[in-house]
Amino acid sequence: PISGGVPAGLALQRLGFTTADVSVQATGSTANLTAAMVAGQVYAGPGHPPDTALLFKNGFKVIMDLAAEKVPSTENGTIVTRKFVTEHRDIVQRYVDSLIEAIAVMKKDKPGTLVVMKKLLNVDDEAALSQAYDFYVAKIFPTYPTPDANAFKAARDDLAKSNPAVKDIDVTKLLDPSFVEDARKRGVGGS
């Protein structure tokens, strides 16, 4: 069995397999996935630092690095109603500005960021935290997190396999990159 989700399905496809070749099992969270892998209940799945440190200690190996391949992902996002954006554009802009400032601080201050990560993730393993920082802050988080329409199209297309009602959704009508672009033009985050 492997853990499911868009990353797992894409990894299977790139390795020449389909979901018919494996038993897909939902685990509910990254922590549950890691525990299931260590217990031998799941043989493969998308690993996420800091949990990958435990997986490596238990003999697991990376067979595909979707982050290194720059595979688009929609795992993190901010969602608000169109009405809220229309009525409170200033609040949304300040919120986006704060995210960009936080990313800038994280990129400049690894020791300070590790202290916050330790508290928020409830992880004491310094090596695992450092690995998570190096992965997310250095490789994943862009300075300006502009929504990627192609990533959302890929997620829509994957979801359409089990829910055909979503196949015709125009994701570009759901995304608003103007807030990030405004922050970039004003130099928020130090640029």
PDB file of C-alpha atoms in Angstrom:
ATOM      1  CA  PRO A   1       0.000   0.000   0.000  1.00  0.00           C
ATOM      2  CA  ILE A   2       0.989   3.613  -0.609  1.00  0.00           C
ATOM      3  CA  SER A   3      -0.467   6.867   0.699  1.00  0.00           C
ATOM      4  CA  GLY A   4      -2.744   8.649  -1.756  1.00  0.00           C
ATOM      5  CA  GLY A   5      -3.117  12.195  -2.972  1.00  0.00           C
ATOM      6  CA  VAL A   6      -2.135  14.181  -6.046  1.00  0.00           C
ATOM      7  CA  PRO A   7       1.633  13.956  -5.354  1.00  0.00           C
ATOM      8  CA  ALA A   8       1.468  10.176  -4.991  1.00  0.00           C
ATOM      9  CA  GLY A   9      -0.580   9.805  -8.171  1.00  0.00           C
ATOM     10  CA  LEU A  10       1.822  11.993 -10.113  1.00  0.00           C
ATOM     11  CA  ALA A  11       4.834  10.119  -8.756  1.00  0.00           C
ATOM     12  CA  LEU A  12       3.262   6.797  -9.757  1.00  0.00           C
ATOM     13  CA  GLN A  13       2.606   8.125 -13.254  1.00  0.00           C
ATOM     14  CA  ARG A  14       6.185   9.348 -13.653  1.00  0.00           C
ATOM     15  CA  LEU A  15       7.483   5.973 -12.462  1.00  0.00           C
ATOM     16  CA  GLY A  16       5.365   4.173 -15.071  1.00  0.00           C
ATOM     17  CA  PHE A  17       2.640   2.875 -12.729  1.00  0.00           C
ATOM     18  CA  THR A  18      -1.061   3.552 -12.308  1.00  0.00           C
ATOM     19  CA  THR A  19      -3.207   3.455  -9.207  1.00  0.00           C
ATOM     20  CA  ALA A  20      -4.385   0.012 -10.421  1.00  0.00           C
ATOM     21  CA  ASP A  21      -0.830  -1.272  -9.815  1.00  0.00           C
ATOM     22  CA  VAL A  22      -0.893  -0.408  -6.100  1.00  0.00           C
ATOM     23  CA  SER A  23      -3.194  -0.287  -3.118  1.00  0.00           C
ATOM     24  CA  VAL A  24      -3.809   3.371  -2.258  1.00  0.00           C
ATOM     25  CA  GLN A  25      -4.472   4.095   1.396  1.00  0.00           C
ATOM     26  CA  ALA A  26      -5.501   7.447   2.913  1.00  0.00           C
ATOM     27  CA  THR A  27      -3.741   8.198   6.192  1.00  0.00           C
ATOM     28  CA  GLY A  28      -5.238  11.593   7.008  1.00  0.00           C
ATOM     29  CA  SER A  29      -2.085  13.541   7.843  1.00  0.00           C
ATOM     30  CA  THR A  30       1.651  13.656   7.348  1.00  0.00           C
ATOM     31  CA  ALA A  31       2.196  12.451  10.920  1.00  0.00           C
ATOM     32  CA  ASN A  32      -0.145   9.502  10.345  1.00  0.00           C
ATOM     33  CA  LEU A  33       1.593   8.697   7.066  1.00  0.00           C
ATOM     34  CA  THR A  34       4.997   8.681   8.744  1.00  0.00           C
ATOM     35  CA  ALA A  35       3.746   6.461  11.573  1.00  0.00           C
ATOM     36  CA  ALA A  36       2.130   4.041   9.097  1.00  0.00           C
ATOM     37  CA  MET A  37       5.331   3.851   7.044  1.00  0.00           C
ATOM     38  CA  VAL A  38       7.512   3.221  10.094  1.00  0.00           C
ATOM     39  CA  ALA A  39       5.030   0.555  11.284  1.00  0.00           C
ATOM     40  CA  GLY A  40       5.178  -1.199   7.897  1.00  0.00           C
ATOM     41  CA  GLN A  41       1.508  -0.519   7.096  1.00  0.00           C
ATOM     42  CA  VAL A  42       2.362   1.750   4.162  1.00  0.00           C
ATOM     43  CA  TYR A  43       5.355   1.109   1.924  1.00  0.00           C
ATOM     44  CA  ALA A  44       5.627   4.446   0.120  1.00  0.00           C
ATOM     45  CA  GLY A  45       4.188   7.924   0.211  1.00  0.00           C
ATOM     46  CA  PRO A  46       4.964  11.600  -0.221  1.00  0.00           C
ATOM     47  CA  GLY A  47       7.426  12.494   2.524  1.00  0.00           C
ATOM     48  CA  HIS A  48       7.482  15.915   4.126  1.00  0.00           C
ATOM     49  CA  PRO A  49      10.173  17.343   6.382  1.00  0.00           C
ATOM     50  CA  PRO A  50      10.578  17.235   9.338  1.00  0.00           C
ATOM     51  CA  ASP A  51       9.000  13.755   9.249  1.00  0.00           C
ATOM     52  CA  THR A  52      11.418  12.617   6.539  1.00  0.00           C
ATOM     53  CA  ALA A  53      14.225  12.573   9.126  1.00  0.00           C
ATOM     54  CA  LEU A  54      12.462   9.708  10.930  1.00  0.00           C
ATOM     55  CA  LEU A  55      11.778   7.951   7.640  1.00  0.00           C
ATOM     56  CA  PHE A  56      15.452   8.136   6.645  1.00  0.00           C
ATOM     57  CA  LYS A  57      16.449   6.774  10.083  1.00  0.00           C
ATOM     58  CA  ASN A  58      14.147   3.826   9.388  1.00  0.00           C
ATOM     59  CA  GLY A  59      15.726   3.014   6.046  1.00  0.00           C
ATOM     60  CA  PHE A  60      13.358   4.757   3.639  1.00  0.00           C
ATOM     61  CA  LYS A  61      14.875   6.239   0.484  1.00  0.00           C
ATOM     62  CA  VAL A  62      13.782   8.984  -1.892  1.00  0.00           C
ATOM     63  CA  ILE A  63      12.722   7.474  -5.221  1.00  0.00           C
ATOM     64  CA  MET A  64      11.367  10.692  -6.707  1.00  0.00           C
ATOM     65  CA  ASP A  65      11.776  14.299  -5.602  1.00  0.00           C
ATOM     66  CA  LEU A  66       8.775  16.206  -6.916  1.00  0.00           C
ATOM     67  CA  ALA A  67      10.046  19.440  -5.350  1.00  0.00           C
ATOM     68  CA  ALA A  68      13.366  19.179  -7.181  1.00  0.00           C
ATOM     69  CA  GLU A  69      11.426  18.602 -10.394  1.00  0.00           C
ATOM     70  CA  LYS A  70       9.428  21.771  -9.648  1.00  0.00           C
ATOM     71  CA  VAL A  71       6.115  19.917  -9.888  1.00  0.00           C
ATOM     72  CA  PRO A  72       3.345  22.465  -9.343  1.00  0.00           C
ATOM     73  CA  SER A  73       1.517  22.108  -6.044  1.00  0.00           C
ATOM     74  CA  THR A  74      -1.605  23.610  -4.514  1.00  0.00           C
ATOM     75  CA  GLU A  75      -1.105  22.342  -0.983  1.00  0.00           C
ATOM     76  CA  ASN A  76      -1.009  25.821   0.563  1.00  0.00           C
ATOM     77  CA  GLY A  77      -3.245  28.720  -0.259  1.00  0.00           C
ATOM     78  CA  THR A  78      -5.418  31.469   1.130  1.00  0.00           C
ATOM     79  CA  ILE A  79      -9.073  31.335   0.176  1.00  0.00           C
ATOM     80  CA  VAL A  80     -11.572  34.153   0.628  1.00  0.00           C
ATOM     81  CA  THR A  81     -14.918  34.928  -0.941  1.00  0.00           C
ATOM     82  CA  ARG A  82     -15.113  37.291  -3.900  1.00  0.00           C
ATOM     83  CA  LYS A  83     -17.438  39.468  -1.778  1.00  0.00           C
ATOM     84  CA  PHE A  84     -14.836  39.784   0.976  1.00  0.00           C
ATOM     85  CA  VAL A  85     -12.126  40.738  -1.531  1.00  0.00           C
ATOM     86  CA  THR A  86     -14.402  43.348  -3.078  1.00  0.00           C
ATOM     87  CA  GLU A  87     -15.439  44.834   0.263  1.00  0.00           C
ATOM     88  CA  HIS A  88     -12.095  44.561   2.064  1.00  0.00           C
ATOM     89  CA  ARG A  89      -9.354  44.772  -0.545  1.00  0.00           C
ATOM     90  CA  ASP A  90      -7.168  46.726   1.893  1.00  0.00           C
ATOM     91  CA  ILE A  91      -7.360  43.974   4.523  1.00  0.00           C
ATOM     92  CA  VAL A  92      -6.522  41.256   1.996  1.00  0.00           C
ATOM     93  CA  GLN A  93      -3.577  43.324   0.741  1.00  0.00           C
ATOM     94  CA  ARG A  94      -2.233  43.805   4.278  1.00  0.00           C
ATOM     95  CA  TYR A  95      -2.609  40.068   4.900  1.00  0.00           C
ATOM     96  CA  VAL A  96      -0.699  39.173   1.713  1.00  0.00           C
ATOM     97  CA  ASP A  97       1.947  41.781   2.575  1.00  0.00           C
ATOM     98  CA  SER A  98       2.361  40.131   5.996  1.00  0.00           C
ATOM     99  CA  LEU A  99       2.865  36.697   4.394  1.00  0.00           C
ATOM    100  CA  ILE A 100       5.529  38.093   2.085  1.00  0.00           C
ATOM    101  CA  GLU A 101       7.257  39.864   4.986  1.00  0.00           C
ATOM    102  CA  ALA A 102       7.189  36.610   6.981  1.00  0.00           C
ATOM    103  CA  ILE A 103       8.785  34.720   4.094  1.00  0.00           C
ATOM    104  CA  ALA A 104      11.480  37.397   3.852  1.00  0.00           C
ATOM    105  CA  VAL A 105      12.217  37.130   7.588  1.00  0.00           C
ATOM    106  CA  MET A 106      12.357  33.324   7.396  1.00  0.00           C
ATOM    107  CA  LYS A 107      14.825  33.469   4.506  1.00  0.00           C
ATOM    108  CA  LYS A 108      17.077  35.915   6.395  1.00  0.00           C
ATOM    109  CA  ASP A 109      16.921  34.378   9.882  1.00  0.00           C
ATOM    110  CA  LYS A 110      17.277  30.601   9.989  1.00  0.00           C
ATOM    111  CA  PRO A 111      18.057  30.414  13.745  1.00  0.00           C
ATOM    112  CA  GLY A 112      15.018  32.525  14.638  1.00  0.00           C
ATOM    113  CA  THR A 113      12.818  30.596  12.244  1.00  0.00           C
ATOM    114  CA  LEU A 114      13.952  27.279  13.746  1.00  0.00           C
ATOM    115  CA  VAL A 115      12.846  28.466  17.204  1.00  0.00           C
ATOM    116  CA  VAL A 116       9.374  29.242  15.859  1.00  0.00           C
ATOM    117  CA  MET A 117       9.207  25.976  13.900  1.00  0.00           C
ATOM    118  CA  LYS A 118      10.202  23.991  16.989  1.00  0.00           C
ATOM    119  CA  LYS A 119       7.310  25.500  18.910  1.00  0.00           C
ATOM    120  CA  LEU A 120       4.681  25.313  16.158  1.00  0.00           C
ATOM    121  CA  LEU A 121       5.594  21.828  14.932  1.00  0.00           C
ATOM    122  CA  ASN A 122       6.255  20.484  18.443  1.00  0.00           C
ATOM    123  CA  VAL A 123       9.473  18.886  17.187  1.00  0.00           C
ATOM    124  CA  ASP A 124      12.644  18.749  19.303  1.00  0.00           C
ATOM    125  CA  ASP A 125      14.893  17.062  16.730  1.00  0.00           C
ATOM    126  CA  GLU A 126      17.182  19.933  15.644  1.00  0.00           C
ATOM    127  CA  ALA A 127      18.426  18.045  12.569  1.00  0.00           C
ATOM    128  CA  ALA A 128      14.863  17.354  11.442  1.00  0.00           C
ATOM    129  CA  LEU A 129      13.922  21.009  11.931  1.00  0.00           C
ATOM    130  CA  SER A 130      16.967  22.155   9.991  1.00  0.00           C
ATOM    131  CA  GLN A 131      16.064  19.727   7.210  1.00  0.00           C
ATOM    132  CA  ALA A 132      12.503  21.113   7.160  1.00  0.00           C
ATOM    133  CA  TYR A 133      13.826  24.680   7.007  1.00  0.00           C
ATOM    134  CA  ASP A 134      16.225  23.868   4.175  1.00  0.00           C
ATOM    135  CA  PHE A 135      13.461  22.135   2.253  1.00  0.00           C
ATOM    136  CA  TYR A 136      10.579  24.561   2.705  1.00  0.00           C
ATOM    137  CA  VAL A 137      12.243  27.932   3.144  1.00  0.00           C
ATOM    138  CA  ALA A 138      15.154  27.466   0.765  1.00  0.00           C
ATOM    139  CA  LYS A 139      13.488  25.315  -1.921  1.00  0.00           C
ATOM    140  CA  ILE A 140       9.716  25.633  -1.727  1.00  0.00           C
ATOM    141  CA  PHE A 141       8.647  29.068  -0.476  1.00  0.00           C
ATOM    142  CA  PRO A 142       9.034  31.672  -3.220  1.00  0.00           C
ATOM    143  CA  THR A 143       9.720  35.226  -2.136  1.00  0.00           C
ATOM    144  CA  TYR A 144       6.516  36.206  -3.895  1.00  0.00           C
ATOM    145  CA  PRO A 145       3.927  33.387  -3.672  1.00  0.00           C
ATOM    146  CA  THR A 146       2.018  34.085  -6.866  1.00  0.00           C
ATOM    147  CA  PRO A 147      -0.756  31.533  -7.450  1.00  0.00           C
ATOM    148  CA  ASP A 148       0.180  29.166 -10.282  1.00  0.00           C
ATOM    149  CA  ALA A 149      -2.752  28.527 -12.631  1.00  0.00           C
ATOM    150  CA  ASN A 150      -1.060  25.406 -14.025  1.00  0.00           C
ATOM    151  CA  ALA A 151      -0.837  23.883 -10.544  1.00  0.00           C
ATOM    152  CA  PHE A 152      -4.532  24.488  -9.967  1.00  0.00           C
ATOM    153  CA  LYS A 153      -5.380  23.092 -13.417  1.00  0.00           C
ATOM    154  CA  ALA A 154      -3.435  19.917 -12.592  1.00  0.00           C
ATOM    155  CA  ALA A 155      -5.252  19.589  -9.253  1.00  0.00           C
ATOM    156  CA  ARG A 156      -8.606  20.176 -10.968  1.00  0.00           C
ATOM    157  CA  ASP A 157      -7.835  17.556 -13.612  1.00  0.00           C
ATOM    158  CA  ASP A 158      -6.835  15.022 -10.965  1.00  0.00           C
ATOM    159  CA  LEU A 159      -9.989  15.716  -8.951  1.00  0.00           C
ATOM    160  CA  ALA A 160     -12.109  15.443 -12.116  1.00  0.00           C
ATOM    161  CA  LYS A 161     -11.169  11.750 -12.317  1.00  0.00           C
ATOM    162  CA  SER A 162     -13.394  11.102  -9.301  1.00  0.00           C
ATOM    163  CA  ASN A 163     -15.682  14.159  -9.574  1.00  0.00           C
ATOM    164  CA  PRO A 164     -16.503  14.969 -13.217  1.00  0.00           C
ATOM    165  CA  ALA A 165     -18.452  18.077 -12.155  1.00  0.00           C
ATOM    166  CA  VAL A 166     -15.202  20.022 -11.689  1.00  0.00           C
ATOM    167  CA  LYS A 167     -13.635  19.273 -15.089  1.00  0.00           C
ATOM    168  CA  ASP A 168     -14.844  22.491 -16.745  1.00  0.00           C
ATOM    169  CA  ILE A 169     -14.001  24.918 -13.940  1.00  0.00           C
ATOM    170  CA  ASP A 170     -11.849  27.774 -15.212  1.00  0.00           C
ATOM    171  CA  VAL A 171      -9.350  28.029 -12.377  1.00  0.00           C
ATOM    172  CA  THR A 172      -8.001  31.334 -13.678  1.00  0.00           C
ATOM    173  CA  LYS A 173     -11.308  32.896 -12.601  1.00  0.00           C
ATOM    174  CA  LEU A 174     -10.669  31.682  -9.045  1.00  0.00           C
ATOM    175  CA  LEU A 175      -7.148  33.105  -8.693  1.00  0.00           C
ATOM    176  CA  ASP A 176      -6.155  36.694  -8.031  1.00  0.00           C
ATOM    177  CA  PRO A 177      -2.426  37.324  -8.340  1.00  0.00           C
ATOM    178  CA  SER A 178      -2.915  41.108  -8.100  1.00  0.00           C
ATOM    179  CA  PHE A 179      -2.211  41.215  -4.357  1.00  0.00           C
ATOM    180  CA  VAL A 180       1.184  39.551  -4.697  1.00  0.00           C
ATOM    181  CA  GLU A 181       1.995  41.683  -7.734  1.00  0.00           C
ATOM    182  CA  ASP A 182       1.082  44.862  -5.837  1.00  0.00           C
ATOM    183  CA  ALA A 183       3.368  43.832  -2.967  1.00  0.00           C
ATOM    184  CA  ARG A 184       6.186  43.083  -5.409  1.00  0.00           C
ATOM    185  CA  LYS A 185       5.837  46.506  -7.076  1.00  0.00           C
ATOM    186  CA  ARG A 186       5.987  48.227  -3.673  1.00  0.00           C
ATOM    187  CA  GLY A 187       9.068  46.236  -2.629  1.00  0.00           C
ATOM    188  CA  VAL A 188       7.385  44.395   0.241  1.00  0.00           C
ATOM    189  CA  GLY A 189       9.740  41.736   1.514  1.00  0.00           C
ATOM    190  CA  GLY A 190      12.883  43.658   0.717  1.00  0.00           C
ATOM    191  CA  SER A 191      12.990  43.671  -3.069  1.00  0.00           C
TER     192      SER A 191
END
